[in-house]
Amino acid sequence: MAALINPPTLSVNAKLRDLSLIDFQVSESTPCENIVRRLEDDSSLSGVIVVDSLSRVQGMLTRRAILEWMLSKPYGLDVFLKRPISSMVEFHQRGFLLLPGDSDVIEAASRAFQRPEETIYDPVVVQLGSHEYRLLDVPVLLVAQAQVHLATQQKLREQQQEMQLVLVALEQEKNRSLQYAQDLERQKAEILSQNLALEVERRQAQERSEELARLNARILEISAVLSEKGQSTFAATFEGVEAVRSLTGEITASSQELSRELREIGTIVDLIVEVAGYIRLLSFNAAVEANRSSSSVGGFGAIAQEIRKLAGRTTEASNRIRSLAERIQRKSQSTLQSAQASSEVVQSLYQQAQSAQSALEQLQTLLERAQD
């Protein structure tokens, strides 16, 4: 029996097993009469496949070959009708094309049309399995080839459209890449500029660092000198301040002692003034008595006169001594005040010197820490 397998819509990679194939496979012992009767009953059968007892293909006879040889030859029916089909295969001995079922339609069509002219339209034997064979008519193969070509063209058009889309996408990507490259170039230029600026800043920082190092070394040298000179200077200052304080104290003591002596001088002057008054009174009394006495006591009047002169000079001397004592007292008081002010100044200078020495010691400590 023959069976047609309707193929689905063919794709670019369609195989022979996907096509409409004829299932007409008989054993080599089948009588020719049965085959002829089957061909007459089913006009769609284009041939028959003859296999041996092991289901191996012995040959393929086309419909035309069977009917022409058996019906057109003299005594064809009498010779072959009752005999097995293998006898006709041996007598006919015509080659056939056997292809695997997984063969591509385009490749199969190419091989089918490369056959000799007398067999170019013969059906193609398709092997689906180890013992399964089918017949493929050339018109079916041609239609399949056309469908595959159409599918290929459609696929090519789709691929062309996809390629066009890809080209557009590539063009866009190219533009983006170009823009990205330009951005990268700008960023590269900016980075280069930043690197140059950083290099300049680094050099400046290095120069500042070196300058700071030199300045630090110089400061350390100066600090050492200041420390040495300052300590000696402060020591000398403290010694001088102590000497000034001591001298100021001595001046103050001397001024106070001078004030006491001046007070004693004032007491003595008061006593001299009092004695001069008594002498003046005595000379006055003596002059009065000399005037009342006789002229014999005239010499006593001269003495009284001298006593008055002595009292006048004593009074004058006491006045001069008082005036000198007052001036000395004023100067002593001024000296005492100056000594007290100098003492206060010296005390302030002493405190400031101590503060300066403490600040210098702190500076020395900071510089030593900075050097470490």
Coordinates of C-alpha atoms in Angstrom, one line a residue:
M1 CA 0.0 0.0 0.0
A2 CA 1.1 3.5 -0.7
A3 CA 0.6 6.4 1.8
L4 CA 1.3 10.1 1.4
I5 CA 2.8 12.1 4.2
N6 CA 1.7 15.7 4.0
P7 CA 4.6 17.9 4.9
P8 CA 4.2 20.9 7.2
T9 CA 5.3 24.4 6.2
L10 CA 8.9 24.0 5.2
S11 CA 11.7 26.0 6.7
V12 CA 15.1 26.9 5.4
N13 CA 16.6 23.7 7.0
A14 CA 13.9 21.4 5.8
K15 CA 14.9 17.7 5.4
L16 CA 13.7 15.0 3.1
R17 CA 11.8 13.3 5.9
D18 CA 9.7 16.4 6.2
L19 CA 8.2 16.1 2.7
S20 CA 5.3 14.1 1.3
L21 CA 6.8 10.6 0.7
I22 CA 5.3 7.5 -1.0
D23 CA 5.2 4.3 1.1
F24 CA 5.3 1.5 -1.4
Q25 CA 7.9 -1.0 -0.4
V26 CA 7.7 -4.8 -1.3
S27 CA 9.8 -7.8 -0.9
E28 CA 11.7 -9.3 -3.8
S29 CA 9.4 -12.4 -3.8
T30 CA 6.2 -10.4 -4.5
P31 CA 4.6 -11.4 -7.8
C32 CA 4.7 -8.8 -10.6
E33 CA 0.9 -9.3 -11.0
N34 CA 0.2 -7.9 -7.6
I35 CA 2.4 -4.9 -8.2
V36 CA 0.8 -4.1 -11.6
R37 CA -2.6 -4.4 -10.2
R38 CA -1.6 -2.0 -7.4
L39 CA -0.2 0.5 -9.9
E40 CA -3.4 0.3 -12.0
D41 CA -5.5 0.9 -8.9
D42 CA -3.5 3.9 -7.5
S43 CA -2.3 6.3 -10.1
S44 CA -0.4 8.4 -7.5
L45 CA 2.2 5.6 -7.1
S46 CA 5.2 6.6 -9.1
G47 CA 7.2 3.5 -8.4
V48 CA 8.0 0.6 -6.1
I49 CA 10.9 -0.2 -3.8
V50 CA 12.1 -3.8 -3.8
V51 CA 13.9 -5.1 -0.7
D52 CA 15.4 -8.6 0.0
S53 CA 14.8 -10.9 2.9
L54 CA 17.0 -8.7 5.1
S55 CA 15.1 -5.6 4.2
R56 CA 17.9 -4.2 2.1
V57 CA 17.1 -2.3 -1.1
Q58 CA 17.6 -4.5 -4.2
G59 CA 16.3 -1.9 -6.6
M60 CA 13.7 0.6 -7.5
L61 CA 11.3 0.3 -10.5
T62 CA 9.4 3.3 -11.7
R63 CA 5.7 3.1 -12.7
R64 CA 6.6 3.8 -16.3
A65 CA 9.3 1.2 -16.5
I66 CA 7.0 -1.5 -15.1
L67 CA 4.0 -0.7 -17.3
E68 CA 6.0 -0.1 -20.5
W69 CA 8.1 -3.2 -20.2
M70 CA 5.3 -5.4 -19.3
L71 CA 2.6 -4.0 -21.4
S72 CA 4.4 -2.7 -24.5
K73 CA 6.9 -5.5 -25.0
P74 CA 5.7 -8.7 -26.8
Y75 CA 4.9 -11.4 -24.4
G76 CA 5.7 -9.0 -21.5
L77 CA 2.7 -10.1 -19.5
D78 CA 3.3 -13.7 -20.2
V79 CA 6.9 -13.4 -19.2
F80 CA 6.8 -11.3 -16.0
L81 CA 3.2 -11.4 -14.8
K82 CA 3.5 -14.6 -12.8
R83 CA 7.1 -14.2 -11.9
P84 CA 8.5 -12.4 -8.7
I85 CA 9.4 -8.7 -9.0
S86 CA 13.1 -9.6 -8.4
S87 CA 13.2 -11.0 -12.0
M88 CA 12.1 -7.7 -13.4
V89 CA 14.7 -5.9 -11.3
E90 CA 17.4 -8.1 -12.7
F91 CA 16.2 -7.7 -16.2
H92 CA 15.7 -4.0 -16.0
Q93 CA 18.9 -3.2 -14.1
R94 CA 18.5 0.6 -13.9
G95 CA 20.3 2.7 -11.3
F96 CA 18.5 4.7 -8.6
L97 CA 19.3 7.5 -6.2
L98 CA 19.3 6.6 -2.5
L99 CA 19.4 9.5 0.1
P100 CA 19.2 9.6 3.9
G101 CA 16.0 11.1 5.3
D102 CA 18.1 13.8 7.1
S103 CA 19.4 15.2 3.8
D104 CA 18.7 18.9 3.1
V105 CA 16.1 19.6 0.5
I106 CA 18.4 21.9 -1.5
E107 CA 21.3 19.4 -1.4
A108 CA 18.9 16.5 -2.4
A109 CA 17.5 18.5 -5.3
S110 CA 21.0 19.3 -6.5
R111 CA 22.0 15.7 -6.5
A112 CA 18.7 14.6 -8.1
F113 CA 19.2 17.0 -11.0
Q114 CA 22.8 15.8 -11.6
R115 CA 21.5 12.4 -12.6
P116 CA 21.6 11.3 -16.3
E117 CA 18.8 12.6 -18.5
E118 CA 17.1 9.2 -18.8
T119 CA 16.7 8.9 -14.9
I120 CA 16.5 12.6 -13.9
Y121 CA 12.7 12.3 -13.4
D122 CA 12.8 9.0 -11.5
P123 CA 11.7 9.0 -7.9
V124 CA 14.3 9.3 -5.2
V125 CA 14.6 6.5 -2.6
V126 CA 14.6 8.0 0.9
Q127 CA 15.9 5.9 3.8
L128 CA 14.1 6.9 7.0
G129 CA 15.5 4.0 9.2
S130 CA 17.6 0.9 8.9
H131 CA 14.7 -1.1 7.2
E132 CA 12.4 1.7 6.3
Y133 CA 12.3 3.3 2.8
R134 CA 10.1 5.8 1.0
L135 CA 9.8 7.2 -2.5
L136 CA 10.1 10.9 -3.2
D137 CA 8.6 12.2 -6.5
V138 CA 10.7 14.8 -8.3
P139 CA 7.8 17.3 -8.6
V140 CA 7.4 17.1 -4.8
L141 CA 11.1 17.7 -4.5
L142 CA 10.9 20.7 -6.9
V143 CA 8.0 22.2 -5.0
A144 CA 9.9 21.7 -1.7
Q145 CA 13.0 23.3 -3.3
A146 CA 10.9 26.3 -4.3
Q147 CA 9.4 26.5 -0.8
V148 CA 12.8 26.3 0.7
H149 CA 14.0 29.0 -1.7
L150 CA 11.0 31.2 -0.7
A151 CA 11.7 30.5 3.0
T152 CA 15.3 31.3 2.4
Q153 CA 14.5 34.5 0.6
Q154 CA 12.0 35.4 3.4
K155 CA 14.7 34.5 5.9
L156 CA 17.2 36.6 4.0
R157 CA 14.7 39.5 3.9
E158 CA 14.2 39.2 7.6
Q159 CA 17.9 38.9 8.2
Q160 CA 18.4 41.9 5.9
Q161 CA 15.8 43.9 8.0
E162 CA 17.5 42.7 11.1
M163 CA 20.8 43.6 9.6
Q164 CA 19.4 47.0 8.7
L165 CA 18.2 47.4 12.3
V166 CA 21.6 46.1 13.5
L167 CA 23.3 48.6 11.2
V168 CA 21.2 51.4 12.5
A169 CA 21.9 50.2 16.1
L170 CA 25.6 50.0 15.1
E171 CA 25.5 53.5 13.7
Q172 CA 23.9 54.7 16.9
E173 CA 26.4 52.8 18.9
K174 CA 29.1 54.2 16.7
N175 CA 27.8 57.7 17.4
R176 CA 27.6 56.9 21.1
S177 CA 31.0 55.4 21.0
L178 CA 32.3 58.5 19.1
Q179 CA 30.6 60.7 21.7
Y180 CA 32.0 58.5 24.5
A181 CA 35.5 58.7 22.9
Q182 CA 35.2 62.5 22.7
D183 CA 34.1 62.5 26.3
L184 CA 37.0 60.2 27.2
E185 CA 39.3 62.5 25.3
R186 CA 38.0 65.5 27.2
Q187 CA 38.2 63.6 30.5
K188 CA 41.7 62.6 29.5
A189 CA 42.6 66.2 28.8
E190 CA 41.1 67.2 32.1
I191 CA 42.9 64.5 33.9
L192 CA 46.1 65.5 32.2
S193 CA 45.5 69.1 33.2
Q194 CA 44.7 68.0 36.8
N195 CA 47.8 65.8 36.8
L196 CA 49.8 68.8 35.7
A197 CA 48.2 70.9 38.4
L198 CA 48.8 68.2 40.9
E199 CA 52.4 67.9 39.8
V200 CA 52.8 71.7 40.2
E201 CA 51.1 71.5 43.6
R202 CA 53.3 68.6 44.5
R203 CA 56.4 70.5 43.5
Q204 CA 55.3 73.5 45.4
A205 CA 54.4 71.4 48.4
Q206 CA 57.8 69.8 48.2
E207 CA 59.5 73.2 47.9
R208 CA 57.4 74.4 50.9
S209 CA 58.3 71.2 52.8
E210 CA 62.0 71.8 52.0
E211 CA 61.6 75.4 53.0
L212 CA 59.9 74.5 56.2
A213 CA 62.6 71.9 56.9
R214 CA 65.2 74.6 56.4
L215 CA 63.2 77.1 58.4
N216 CA 62.8 74.4 61.1
A217 CA 66.5 73.8 61.1
R218 CA 67.1 77.5 61.3
I219 CA 64.5 77.9 64.1
L220 CA 66.3 75.1 65.9
E221 CA 69.6 76.9 65.5
I222 CA 68.0 80.1 66.6
S223 CA 66.3 78.4 69.5
A224 CA 69.5 76.9 70.6
V225 CA 71.2 80.3 70.4
L226 CA 68.2 81.8 72.1
S227 CA 68.2 79.1 74.7
E228 CA 71.9 79.6 75.4
K229 CA 71.9 83.4 75.0
G230 CA 68.6 83.8 76.7
Q231 CA 69.5 81.7 79.7
S232 CA 72.7 83.6 80.1
T233 CA 70.9 86.9 79.4
F234 CA 68.1 86.1 81.9
A235 CA 70.7 85.0 84.4
A236 CA 72.5 88.3 84.0
T237 CA 69.2 90.1 84.1
F238 CA 68.2 88.4 87.3
E239 CA 71.6 89.2 88.7
G240 CA 71.3 92.9 87.6
V241 CA 67.7 93.0 88.9
E242 CA 68.8 91.5 92.2
A243 CA 71.7 94.1 92.3
V244 CA 69.3 96.9 91.5
R245 CA 66.9 95.6 94.2
S246 CA 69.7 95.4 96.7
L247 CA 71.0 98.9 95.7
T248 CA 67.4 100.3 95.9
G249 CA 67.1 98.8 99.3
E250 CA 70.3 100.3 100.4
I251 CA 69.2 103.7 98.9
T252 CA 66.0 103.4 100.8
A253 CA 67.7 102.6 104.0
S254 CA 70.2 105.4 103.5
S255 CA 67.4 107.8 102.7
Q256 CA 65.6 106.8 105.9
E257 CA 68.8 107.1 107.9
L258 CA 69.4 110.5 106.4
S259 CA 65.9 111.6 107.2
R260 CA 66.5 110.6 110.9
E261 CA 69.8 112.5 110.9
L262 CA 68.1 115.5 109.3
R263 CA 65.5 115.4 112.0
E264 CA 68.4 115.4 114.6
I265 CA 70.0 118.4 112.8
G266 CA 66.6 120.1 113.0
T267 CA 66.6 119.5 116.7
I268 CA 70.1 120.9 117.0
V269 CA 69.2 123.9 114.9
D270 CA 66.2 124.5 117.2
L271 CA 68.5 124.3 120.2
I272 CA 71.0 126.7 118.5
V273 CA 68.1 129.1 117.8
E274 CA 67.0 128.9 121.4
V275 CA 70.6 129.5 122.6
A276 CA 70.9 132.5 120.2
G277 CA 67.8 133.9 121.7
Y278 CA 69.2 133.6 125.1
I279 CA 72.4 135.2 124.0
R280 CA 70.5 138.0 122.3
L281 CA 68.5 138.5 125.5
L282 CA 71.7 138.4 127.5
S283 CA 73.4 141.0 125.3
F284 CA 70.4 143.2 125.5
N285 CA 70.4 143.1 129.2
A286 CA 74.1 143.7 129.3
A287 CA 73.7 146.8 127.0
V288 CA 71.0 148.1 129.3
E289 CA 73.2 147.7 132.4
A290 CA 76.1 149.3 130.6
N291 CA 74.1 152.4 129.8
R292 CA 73.0 152.8 133.4
S293 CA 76.5 152.3 134.8
S294 CA 79.3 154.7 134.7
S295 CA 81.7 155.1 131.8
S296 CA 84.1 152.7 133.5
V297 CA 82.1 149.9 132.3
G298 CA 82.3 151.0 128.7
G299 CA 84.4 148.0 127.8
F300 CA 81.5 145.8 128.9
G301 CA 79.2 147.5 126.4
A302 CA 81.7 146.7 123.6
I303 CA 81.6 143.1 124.8
A304 CA 77.8 143.1 124.7
Q305 CA 77.9 144.6 121.3
E306 CA 80.1 141.7 120.1
I307 CA 77.8 139.2 121.8
R308 CA 74.9 140.7 119.8
K309 CA 76.9 140.3 116.6
L310 CA 77.7 136.7 117.6
A311 CA 74.1 136.0 118.3
G312 CA 73.1 137.6 114.9
R313 CA 75.7 135.4 113.1
T314 CA 74.5 132.4 115.1
T315 CA 70.9 133.1 114.1
E316 CA 72.0 133.6 110.5
A317 CA 74.0 130.3 110.5
S318 CA 71.1 128.5 112.1
N319 CA 68.7 129.8 109.4
R320 CA 71.1 128.7 106.7
I321 CA 71.5 125.3 108.4
R322 CA 67.7 125.0 108.6
S323 CA 67.3 126.0 105.0
L324 CA 70.0 123.5 104.0
A325 CA 68.4 120.8 106.1
E326 CA 65.0 121.5 104.6
R327 CA 66.4 121.2 101.0
I328 CA 68.2 118.0 102.0
Q329 CA 65.0 116.7 103.5
R330 CA 63.1 117.5 100.3
K331 CA 65.7 115.8 98.2
S332 CA 65.9 112.8 100.5
Q333 CA 62.1 112.5 100.4
S334 CA 62.3 112.7 96.6
T335 CA 65.1 110.1 96.5
L336 CA 63.1 107.8 98.8
Q337 CA 60.1 108.1 96.5
S338 CA 62.2 107.4 93.4
A339 CA 63.8 104.4 95.2
Q340 CA 60.4 103.0 96.0
A341 CA 59.2 103.5 92.4
S342 CA 62.4 101.9 91.2
S343 CA 61.8 99.0 93.5
E344 CA 58.3 98.6 92.1
V345 CA 59.7 98.8 88.5
V346 CA 62.4 96.3 89.3
Q347 CA 59.9 93.9 90.8
S348 CA 57.7 94.2 87.7
L349 CA 60.8 93.7 85.5
Y350 CA 61.8 90.6 87.6
Q351 CA 58.3 89.1 87.1
Q352 CA 58.4 89.8 83.4
A353 CA 61.8 88.3 83.1
Q354 CA 60.6 85.2 84.8
S355 CA 57.6 85.0 82.4
A356 CA 59.9 85.5 79.4
Q357 CA 62.2 82.7 80.7
S358 CA 59.2 80.4 81.1
A359 CA 57.9 81.2 77.6
L360 CA 61.4 80.6 76.2
E361 CA 61.5 77.2 77.9
Q362 CA 58.1 76.3 76.5
L363 CA 59.3 77.3 73.0
Q364 CA 62.4 75.2 73.4
T365 CA 60.2 72.2 74.4
L366 CA 57.9 72.7 71.4
L367 CA 60.8 72.9 69.0
E368 CA 62.3 69.8 70.4
R369 CA 59.0 68.0 70.0
A370 CA 58.7 69.3 66.4
Q371 CA 62.2 68.0 65.7
D372 CA 61.4 64.6 67.0

